[in-house]
Amino acid sequence: MAAEASPRPHSDLERDVLEAFWAYERALKANDVDALDEAFSAGESALRSDGTTVTVGASEIARMRRVRAVIPRRAVTSVHVVPSSADGALVMASLRSPQGMRGTQTQLWERRDDRWRVVAAHVTSTQAPFDRSVWRVLGAPLVAGASEGECAGLRVAVKDLFAVAGMTIGAGIPERAALAPRESAHAWAVDRLLAAGADVTGIAQTDQFAYGLAGQNGRFGTPLNVAQPDRVPGGSTSGGATAVALGWADLALGTDTAGSLRVPAAYQRLWGIRTTHGMVPRDGVLPLAPSFDAVGALARDVDTLQRAIRELNPSASRQAPGGWMTVPALTRLADDDARSLVNQIARHTGARECEWGIDLDAAFTAFRTVQAAEAWHAHGAWITDHPGVLSDDVAERFALASTVADADAHRAYAVIDEVRATLRDQLGDRILVLPTTSTQPPPLDASDEEMNAHRARTLRLNCIASLAGLPAVALPVGHDGTSVCLVGPAGSDLALLEVAGDLHASFSGQGES
Amino acid sequence: MAAEASPRPHSDLERDVLEAFWAYERALKANDVDALDEAFSAGESALRSDGTTVTVGASEIARMRRVRAVIPRRAVTSVHVVPSSADGALVMASLRSPQGMRGTQTQLWERRDDRWRVVAAHVTSTQAPFDRSVWRVLGAPLVAGASEGECAGLRVAVKDLFAVAGMTIGAGIPERAALAPRESAHAWAVDRLLAAGADVTGIAQTDQFAYGLAGQNGRFGTPLNVAQPDRVPGGSTSGGATAVALGWADLALGTDTAGSLRVPAAYQRLWGIRTTHGMVPRDGVLPLAPSFDAVGALARDVDTLQRAIRELNPSASRQAPGGWMTVPALTRLADDDARSLVNQIARHTGARECEWGIDLDAAFTAFRTVQAAEAWHAHGAWITDHPGVLSDDVAERFALASTVADADAHRAYAVIDEVRATLRDQLGDRILVLPTTSTQPPPLDASDEEMNAHRARTLRLNCIASLAGLPAVALPVGHDGTSVCLVGPAGSDLALLEVAGDLHASFSGQGES
C-alpha cells in the first residue's frame, strides 16, 4: 500500500495505524461519540471537512459530531496508507454505501505517547451528486411506484427516450428537453415497472437520439465509466449505465437498436438485456429505427434484471434452449481476450462451431442503411428545424442518414428479411455465444479513426441480434469482467437470463462448472 | 492556522508549503498538466481521489489527468495547514465554484531535496449533490426559461408549494408528492420568472404544509444551515434557503405566512422579501392561511431579489418611503445583539421611537387563531384521510388547529381588522426597523421547550408584517450578518429593497454612512 525507497519499509507503522483506523471505524458504526472524540486530536488545529464545510478545532468538531450525528451506513472497500513521518501516516479509504454509492475518507493520523489520533479528516460522503452527464432530472423519487410488488424497492433510471408523465422527452438534447410537449402518460414500460412497485428515480442521459454507442454527449457531458474511468462509458443507454454502476439506481430502463444496452453493459461490466423485438410494447418510447428498436434494461446483477423482465415481458419463455453454438466469423471480430473467453465458454457448454451462410458485410450494410433511413424518417424534420443543436458526430451520422435513397432502403429491407430468416433458421432453439464488443472500451481521448474502427467492429457483432430481432444478454464473465453476449431464440428472454446466471456462476467458480 | 504546543512553531514550514500550494493552484488554473505532474510525487504510492474513485501511482494519476482534464473553475476561499513532520504538511483548502458551490481539497505535501511534492490528494468537487433534504426534484434544468429576459441566467429553487406543470405539489410530504394530481400549468409566479428568462432548477423542500419556522422535516430530512451548521436552517422555505446559501440556486421562490421567508433568510444570512399581501397573484400556490400568505423570494444579494421582484410585482413602488421608525416593544423581543443592531440603525437613519397602541399579545393570539383556522380549512380533510404521514410537531400544530371554534375565529378576524388598520395608520409612509428573529437560530439539538420559546418570540416579531399585509425585507447587516427586518407601506416592495441595499452598503462600510 505504500512503498517508495525500499520495499515496504513502514510496515510496522502501517500495521499500527491501520489498527487505529479500524478501531475508529468500529466506533463510527456504533456511533460511539466519546470514542470518536477520544480518537481525534484534542488540538485547536484539528481539521474536519465533510466536503462542504471545514470545521476547525477539536471542540467544534466534537460539537458538530453530536448535533449532526448520523450513524453512517457504509463499508470500507479499500484502504491506502502513505507514511508521513516516523509517527504519522495518511490513510485514504474508499467507502461504499449499502446501495453501492461511493465515497472517500482521508485521515492524517499522528502517534504521540504511543496513542494514535486523527489530526485532520476529510470525507466525501456516499451521497450521490447531481451529475448532469448522468441525469437530466432526478427526484426523491421522481415518480413513486406502487407500495408493493415484484419490483418494490428498485430505483429505476429511465433513459430520456421514454415518456414519463408530466415531463418532456429530451433524447440527450437540451433544446428538445426544453421545447418538446410534456407527456400526458407514462411509457408502457415505465408504467409497468411502477405498477410492480419500482420507483422512477430520474431521467437518465443518452447519446443524442440514441444514435451512438460511445456514450459521449457533447451537450450534457460524458458520464463516467465507473469500471474504467479513462475510457468511454458506452451508450446510448449511457447515463443509466453509469447510474447503475455507481449505485445511484438499481435498474436502467433503456433501448437497444444496435447495441445500446449491450455495449454500455460490456464497457461498465454490468448485466444487460435486449428483449425479443416487438415483445415489449414500445408505446411512449421515442423511436430511432423501429425495425430494430427493442426495450431492455441494465443492472448490477442478474436477479434484478430477472425481476424487471418478468414484468416487462411476462410471456417470455423460461424453458432452457436446446444447445449452444458459436460462429467463428463473429468470434474473430474481437480481440484475443474476448475470443479466448468465448472459446472457453464454448468448451464449457459444448457449443458447436457453425459457419453459416451469411454475407456479414452485406447484412451489416443493409442494417446500417435501414437504421439510417428510419432514423432520418423519425427525426429528420426536427433536426432540420433545429440546426446546430446536435453534437458533431451525431450531426454527421444524421447528415449521412438524410442521403439514403428510397431505392437503397427498399433493397436493404429485402436483404434484411432474408438475413433474419436465415439467422433464425440457423440458430434454431440454440444459444449463440459471441463477444459483446470487439475490444475494451476506447480511451476517452481516442482519435476519430480509432473510435470509428472500434464502432464498426462492435456494430457488426451487435447487429446480429438486431437483424434477427432476437433477445440478447450481455454479462460480465471471469475475474476481469470481460463481457460475452448470449443470443437466444425469439421469446427466450427469461430462459436466457437464467442460463446467463448459471454461466456466470460457473465462471466465477461459484457453480459446479 | 496551525498551533499546538508553542505558538505557531511551524511558521517557516507553513510558509514554504503554502508557496508550493499556490504554485500548484496556478498550474491547475492554467491546466498546465506538465507542471501538475511535476508537483505530484513520482512514487507508485501516490494517491489521488476525486471523492468517488481512488487512483494509485503517479503514472495512473498522470494518465487520468490527461484524459479527464477539465480546467476547474474554482476559487480557494480558505486554507488550513497541519504539519505532519519537519518536512511535510497537510493542506486543507475550502473551494468555491463561480456559482458559489462548495468543495474541499486535502493534500499531503512532502519536501525532498528541497522540493515540495504532493504525495496524496483528495478533492470533493464543487459539484452539487442531490440532497433530498434540499430538493424533491432537480433538473438540468427542470424547466428551461425563455432564452432572454430580465432574469436570464437565474437558477430558481421553487418551494414545493408552487405548481410546476407536470409535477405534483408535495408540500414536504412524500405521500402527497406521490398521490397529488400532476399540475397542468405553472403557478403564476413560476410562469412569470420563466418568461423573464429564469430556469427552474428544481423543486425545493419545505416544512410540511409550510406550517413551521425551523426548517426541520422529519420525512425528507433537515437541510443544512450553511452559515451555522450546528443550528436549524429556518423554514418553511427551508430547502430553497439552503440551495441558495450553497450556490445550488440563485433564487428561492417561496411563501411567507408568518415569517417563512424572513426567518430562513435570517438564519442563513441571506436576503429575503415577503411582498405586499395580495399584490403577487397566488394562483397555483398551495395555501396555508390565505389571510396572510404572501409570495416572495430569497437570494444571496439584493440585486437578484430586485430582478425577481420587478417581474413578480411590477406595479410595486420604487419611491423612497418617508422616514424611519422603531417600536421598542418589538425591539425588546430580541436578544442583545439584534437589539443593539436595530438601535444602531435607528441612530443611523434617524428613526423615531414609537410606542403604538397595540396589545401585541392580543394581536398575536388573533393571528395564531386565524392562521390555525385557515390552515385546518385548507388541509384538514387531507390530513384526516392520511393519518400518520405528518411529522410529530406539525401533526400537533394541525391537531390544535382542528379545535379552533368558529366563534373564536370570527372574533379573531375582528381583532385582526382593527390591528391591521392601526398598524398601517401608525406606520404611514415610514419604514419600521425591527429584529428579524428573537435570537440566533436554535441548535439542532435544542429541546422542545427551547424551540417553542424561540418560535413564540420570533412569531411575535414576524406577525406584524403578516397582520398588516405589508412588505418586509430581511437583510444581513454588519460583519456577523445579523438580520434586521424592514417593513414598509403597502406596495413599497421595490423601494424597500432599494433602501435595504443602501443600508447594507452603509453598514458594510461601503456606503457614505
CSV table of C-alpha atoms in Angstrom, one decimal, chain A residues 1-5 41-54 56 60 63-64 66-68 78 80-85 88-95 102-108 110 112 119-125 127-132 135-144 165-167 174 178 182-186 205 220 222-226 229-231 246 248 443-445, chain B residues 1-5 41-54 56 60 63-64 66-68 78 80-85 88-95 102-108 110 112 119-125 127-132 135-144 165-167 174 178 182-186 205 220 222-226 229-231 246 248 443-445:
chain,number,residue,atom,x,y,z
A,1,MET,CA,0.0,0.0,0.0
A,2,ALA,CA,3.0,2.3,0.4
A,3,ALA,CA,6.5,1.7,-0.8
A,4,GLU,CA,8.9,4.1,-2.2
A,5,ALA,CA,12.6,3.8,-1.3
A,41,SER,CA,-6.7,15.1,18.2
A,42,ALA,CA,-7.6,17.4,21.1
A,43,GLY,CA,-5.7,20.3,19.4
A,44,GLU,CA,-7.2,23.5,18.2
A,45,SER,CA,-5.6,22.9,14.8
A,46,ALA,CA,-7.6,19.7,14.3
A,47,LEU,CA,-9.5,19.8,11.0
A,48,ARG,CA,-12.5,18.1,9.7
A,49,SER,CA,-14.3,18.6,6.4
A,50,ASP,CA,-17.4,16.9,5.1
A,51,GLY,CA,-16.5,18.1,1.7
A,52,THR,CA,-18.6,21.2,2.0
A,53,THR,CA,-17.6,22.8,5.3
A,54,VAL,CA,-14.3,22.8,7.1
A,56,VAL,CA,-11.5,23.7,12.9
A,60,GLU,CA,-16.0,22.5,17.4
A,63,ARG,CA,-20.0,19.6,18.9
A,64,MET,CA,-20.7,19.0,15.2
A,66,ARG,CA,-23.1,15.5,18.5
A,67,VAL,CA,-25.7,17.7,16.8
A,68,ARG,CA,-25.4,16.3,13.3
A,78,SER,CA,-10.2,-0.5,0.2
A,80,HIS,CA,-4.3,3.0,1.3
A,81,VAL,CA,-1.6,4.2,3.6
A,82,VAL,CA,1.0,6.8,2.9
A,83,PRO,CA,3.5,7.4,5.8
A,84,SER,CA,4.0,11.0,6.7
A,85,SER,CA,6.7,10.6,9.3
A,88,GLY,CA,2.4,9.6,11.3
A,89,ALA,CA,0.5,8.4,8.2
A,90,LEU,CA,-2.2,9.4,5.9
A,91,VAL,CA,-5.0,6.8,5.5
A,92,MET,CA,-7.2,7.0,2.4
A,93,ALA,CA,-10.2,4.7,2.4
A,94,SER,CA,-12.7,4.0,-0.4
A,95,LEU,CA,-16.3,3.9,1.0
A,102,ARG,CA,-19.0,5.6,-3.5
A,103,GLY,CA,-17.2,8.0,-1.2
A,104,THR,CA,-13.7,8.6,0.1
A,105,GLN,CA,-12.3,9.3,3.5
A,106,THR,CA,-8.8,10.7,4.1
A,107,GLN,CA,-7.4,11.0,7.6
A,108,LEU,CA,-4.0,12.2,8.8
A,110,GLU,CA,-0.3,11.0,14.3
A,112,ARG,CA,2.0,10.7,20.4
A,119,VAL,CA,-5.3,15.4,13.3
A,120,ALA,CA,-7.2,16.0,10.0
A,121,ALA,CA,-10.0,14.3,8.3
A,122,HIS,CA,-11.8,14.9,5.0
A,123,VAL,CA,-14.9,12.8,4.0
A,124,THR,CA,-16.6,12.8,0.6
A,125,SER,CA,-19.9,11.2,1.6
A,127,GLN,CA,-24.4,10.8,-1.1
A,128,ALA,CA,-24.9,10.9,-4.9
A,129,PRO,CA,-24.1,14.1,-6.6
A,130,PHE,CA,-26.4,15.6,-9.2
A,131,ASP,CA,-24.4,14.8,-12.3
A,132,ARG,CA,-25.8,16.4,-15.5
A,135,TRP,CA,-29.3,12.7,-15.1
A,136,ARG,CA,-31.5,15.2,-16.8
A,137,VAL,CA,-34.0,15.1,-13.9
A,138,LEU,CA,-33.6,13.4,-10.5
A,139,GLY,CA,-36.2,13.1,-7.8
A,140,ALA,CA,-36.7,11.8,-4.3
A,141,PRO,CA,-38.1,9.9,-6.1
A,142,LEU,CA,-39.3,11.5,-9.4
A,143,VAL,CA,-42.3,9.1,-9.6
A,144,ALA,CA,-43.2,6.8,-6.7
A,165,ALA,CA,-45.9,11.7,-17.5
A,166,GLY,CA,-45.6,15.4,-17.0
A,167,MET,CA,-42.0,15.5,-18.4
A,174,PRO,CA,-31.2,20.4,-24.2
A,178,ALA,CA,-37.0,22.4,-23.3
A,182,ARG,CA,-45.0,17.4,-21.8
A,183,GLU,CA,-46.0,13.7,-21.9
A,184,SER,CA,-49.5,13.0,-20.7
A,185,ALA,CA,-48.9,9.4,-19.7
A,186,HIS,CA,-46.0,7.1,-18.8
A,205,GLN,CA,-29.0,10.9,-20.2
A,220,PHE,CA,-24.8,17.3,-21.3
A,222,THR,CA,-20.0,12.3,-20.9
A,223,PRO,CA,-20.8,10.1,-17.9
A,224,LEU,CA,-18.0,8.4,-16.0
A,225,ASN,CA,-17.1,4.8,-17.0
A,226,VAL,CA,-17.0,3.6,-13.4
A,229,PRO,CA,-12.5,5.9,-15.7
A,230,ASP,CA,-10.2,6.7,-18.5
A,231,ARG,CA,-12.4,5.1,-21.2
A,246,LEU,CA,-22.4,3.9,-9.2
A,248,TRP,CA,-27.4,5.7,-7.8
A,443,PRO,CA,-9.9,5.7,-24.3
A,444,LEU,CA,-11.7,9.0,-23.8
A,445,ASP,CA,-9.0,10.6,-25.9
B,1,MET,CA,-3.5,28.2,11.0
B,2,ALA,CA,-1.8,25.5,13.0
B,3,ALA,CA,-0.5,25.8,16.5
B,4,GLU,CA,-0.5,23.2,19.2
B,5,ALA,CA,2.4,23.1,21.7
B,41,SER,CA,5.1,12.7,-6.1
B,42,ALA,CA,6.5,10.3,-8.8
B,43,GLY,CA,6.1,7.4,-6.4
B,44,GLU,CA,3.9,4.4,-7.0
B,45,SER,CA,2.3,5.0,-3.6
B,46,ALA,CA,1.0,8.5,-4.7
B,47,LEU,CA,-2.8,8.7,-4.1
B,48,ARG,CA,-5.5,10.8,-5.7
B,49,SER,CA,-9.2,10.6,-5.0
B,50,ASP,CA,-11.9,12.6,-6.7
B,51,GLY,CA,-14.2,11.6,-3.9
B,52,THR,CA,-15.5,8.6,-5.9
B,53,THR,CA,-12.5,6.8,-7.2
B,54,VAL,CA,-9.1,6.4,-5.7
B,56,VAL,CA,-2.9,4.9,-7.1
B,60,GLU,CA,-2.0,6.3,-13.4
B,63,ARG,CA,-2.9,9.5,-17.3
B,64,MET,CA,-6.2,10.3,-15.6
B,66,ARG,CA,-4.8,13.9,-19.3
B,67,VAL,CA,-7.9,12.1,-20.3
B,68,ARG,CA,-10.4,13.6,-17.9
B,78,SER,CA,-9.6,29.4,2.9
B,80,HIS,CA,-5.6,25.3,6.7
B,81,VAL,CA,-2.2,23.8,7.3
B,82,VAL,CA,-1.4,20.9,9.7
B,83,PRO,CA,2.3,20.0,9.9
B,84,SER,CA,2.9,16.3,9.6
B,85,SER,CA,6.7,16.3,10.0
B,88,GLY,CA,5.7,17.6,5.5
B,89,ALA,CA,2.3,19.1,6.0
B,90,LEU,CA,-1.3,18.5,5.2
B,91,VAL,CA,-3.1,21.4,3.4
B,92,MET,CA,-6.9,21.6,3.5
B,93,ALA,CA,-8.5,24.2,1.3
B,94,SER,CA,-12.1,25.3,1.0
B,95,LEU,CA,-13.2,25.7,-2.6
B,102,ARG,CA,-18.5,24.5,-2.1
B,103,GLY,CA,-15.9,21.8,-2.1
B,104,THR,CA,-12.8,20.8,-0.2
B,105,GLN,CA,-9.3,19.8,-1.3
B,106,THR,CA,-6.9,18.0,1.0
B,107,GLN,CA,-3.3,17.4,0.1
B,108,LEU,CA,-0.4,15.8,1.9
B,110,GLU,CA,6.3,16.3,1.4
B,112,ARG,CA,12.6,16.1,-0.5
B,119,VAL,CA,2.0,12.6,-2.0
B,120,ALA,CA,-1.7,12.2,-1.6
B,121,ALA,CA,-4.7,14.4,-2.6
B,122,HIS,CA,-8.4,14.1,-2.1
B,123,VAL,CA,-10.9,16.5,-3.7
B,124,THR,CA,-14.6,16.8,-3.1
B,125,SER,CA,-15.6,18.7,-6.2
B,127,GLN,CA,-20.5,19.7,-8.0
B,128,ALA,CA,-23.8,19.8,-6.1
B,129,PRO,CA,-25.0,16.6,-4.5
B,130,PHE,CA,-28.6,15.5,-4.8
B,131,ASP,CA,-29.6,16.2,-1.3
B,132,ARG,CA,-33.1,15.0,-0.5
B,135,TRP,CA,-34.6,19.0,-3.2
B,136,ARG,CA,-37.6,16.9,-4.1
B,137,VAL,CA,-36.8,17.1,-7.8
B,138,LEU,CA,-33.8,18.5,-9.5
B,139,GLY,CA,-33.2,19.0,-13.2
B,140,ALA,CA,-30.6,20.2,-15.7
B,141,PRO,CA,-32.7,22.3,-15.6
B,142,LEU,CA,-36.1,21.0,-14.6
B,143,VAL,CA,-37.9,23.7,-16.7
B,144,ALA,CA,-35.9,25.9,-19.0
B,165,ALA,CA,-46.6,21.9,-14.8
B,166,GLY,CA,-46.4,18.2,-15.0
B,167,MET,CA,-45.3,17.8,-11.4
B,174,PRO,CA,-43.7,12.1,0.4
B,178,ALA,CA,-46.8,10.6,-4.7
B,182,ARG,CA,-50.0,16.4,-11.6
B,183,GLU,CA,-50.3,20.1,-12.2
B,184,SER,CA,-51.5,21.1,-15.6
B,185,ALA,CA,-49.9,24.6,-15.6
B,186,HIS,CA,-47.2,26.5,-13.8
B,205,GLN,CA,-38.3,21.1,0.2
B,220,PHE,CA,-37.2,14.3,3.9
B,222,THR,CA,-33.4,18.8,7.6
B,223,PRO,CA,-31.4,20.9,5.2
B,224,LEU,CA,-28.0,22.2,6.3
B,225,ASN,CA,-27.8,25.7,7.8
B,226,VAL,CA,-24.8,26.7,5.7
B,229,PRO,CA,-24.0,24.1,10.5
B,230,ASP,CA,-25.0,23.1,14.1
B,231,ARG,CA,-28.2,25.1,14.0
B,246,LEU,CA,-24.8,26.7,-1.1
B,248,TRP,CA,-27.0,25.4,-5.9
B,443,PRO,CA,-29.2,24.5,17.9
B,444,LEU,CA,-30.3,21.3,16.1
B,445,ASP,CA,-30.5,19.5,19.4
